[in-house]
Amino acid sequence: MAKFRTLDDIDVRGKRVLLRADLNVPVKGGVVTDATRIERLTPTIEALIKKGAKVIVMSHFGRPDGRPDPAYSLKPLVAPLSKAIGGREVVFASDCIGEEAKRVVAALHPGQIALLENLRFHKGEEENSSSFARALAELGDIYVDDAFSAAHRAHASIAALAHLLPAAAGKLMEAELAALSAALESPVRPVLALVGGAKVSTKLDLLRFVIGKVDVLAIGGAMANTLLFAEGTEIGRSLCERDMADNARRLLAMARERNCRVILPEDAVVAAELAPKTTNRTVAVDAVPDDMMILDIGPKTVAGISAALEEARTLVWNGPLGAFETAPFDQGTVALAKKVAQLTQAGKLLSVAGGGDTVAALAAAGLTGELSYVSTAGGAFLEWLEGRELPGVAALAATAQITRTGDAR
Ligand code: 3PG
Ligand code: MG
């Protein structure tokens, strides 16, 4: 795992700490519908307050494209943020740089918290502009990055800023990286990857990387249809990327070469249309009627993957295994989530899951708290599973190295 400084390595007493958070949470009609990212940020804020820091929270929200847009204001996040930290006051600055931000920050006492307006109201954020990063740096003495879920973005508040102030990882960033490292960098074997989702085309890099890392790869979701089709199975009207057949065959060949066992569905739940409670039945994957589509994995497949999970010591999971938003096609995903939860709780499995749909499926099943670790990240989790360097993590590691070299002198 990349080495970086943590909150334990920095002295923040009386200092202005610029805390990069990811408050890009789902909001409907001004109300936060899932506060997970806010709640997972609180240990860092609380630790900083306890140490007597002045905490200045900054985040992006949505994609306002470099212009102020009230629809993307972070102001509605003041109350939920305050609630998550025990009702403490959160002062809002209506701009993230300049006189207004400086005024709000200058008025902070140790232990107080400010929230800056959306970073993406300035073009410099997404452009990773050094002048925008300098304008942010003027507001703080120390930089703490707790936005793992935005670490795949080389933006000013994530990349450039980390080099302008003493930088450290927050507790959520640390926890995310520790979990991911335990799952793939130095895992207890055997390792099983459970990968679902609609398309092989969007997960080619992920599958290639994972095949090189894990002992067993179990695939579900519509992407399994493409692999089945590539191997000559007729799959009726199922969602399938026929033009990806060559890529799919290459992946399967690569898995054979690397001794990675691939589990594809043996049976499937099929229906004539994707609609709630539509008539459905379970068939073997080589017996899918011409006018039907595969919408979930069947019970034999669930049993097969469950048996592999029993053998595994580590699991990394990304992607639902069926059309989980539409009952009853959530059953395969829920059955495996329960199995994973049970093995994890029995101390037999270290389980790490991430990605927007996966996290939603686990939450819907009420099982989020039963896994070893559920990431707050969507895109960043995927890019990490593709083996890519995340700019946010790289920046923290680079700044830590500068210090270590300095220390050695
Ligand atoms: C996310 O929700 O995935 C992160 O906050 C990053 O947001 P973005 O995809 O708009 O960059
Ligand atoms: Mg995203």
Coordinates of C-alpha atoms in Angstrom, one line a residue, residues 75 306 323 343 379 408:
K75 CA -25.6 25.1 1.3
S306 CA -21.9 -20.0 -2.4
A323 CA -31.7 -6.8 -12.6
L343 CA -19.4 -16.1 6.2
G379 CA -16.0 5.4 -10.0
A408 CA 16.6 11.4 6.4

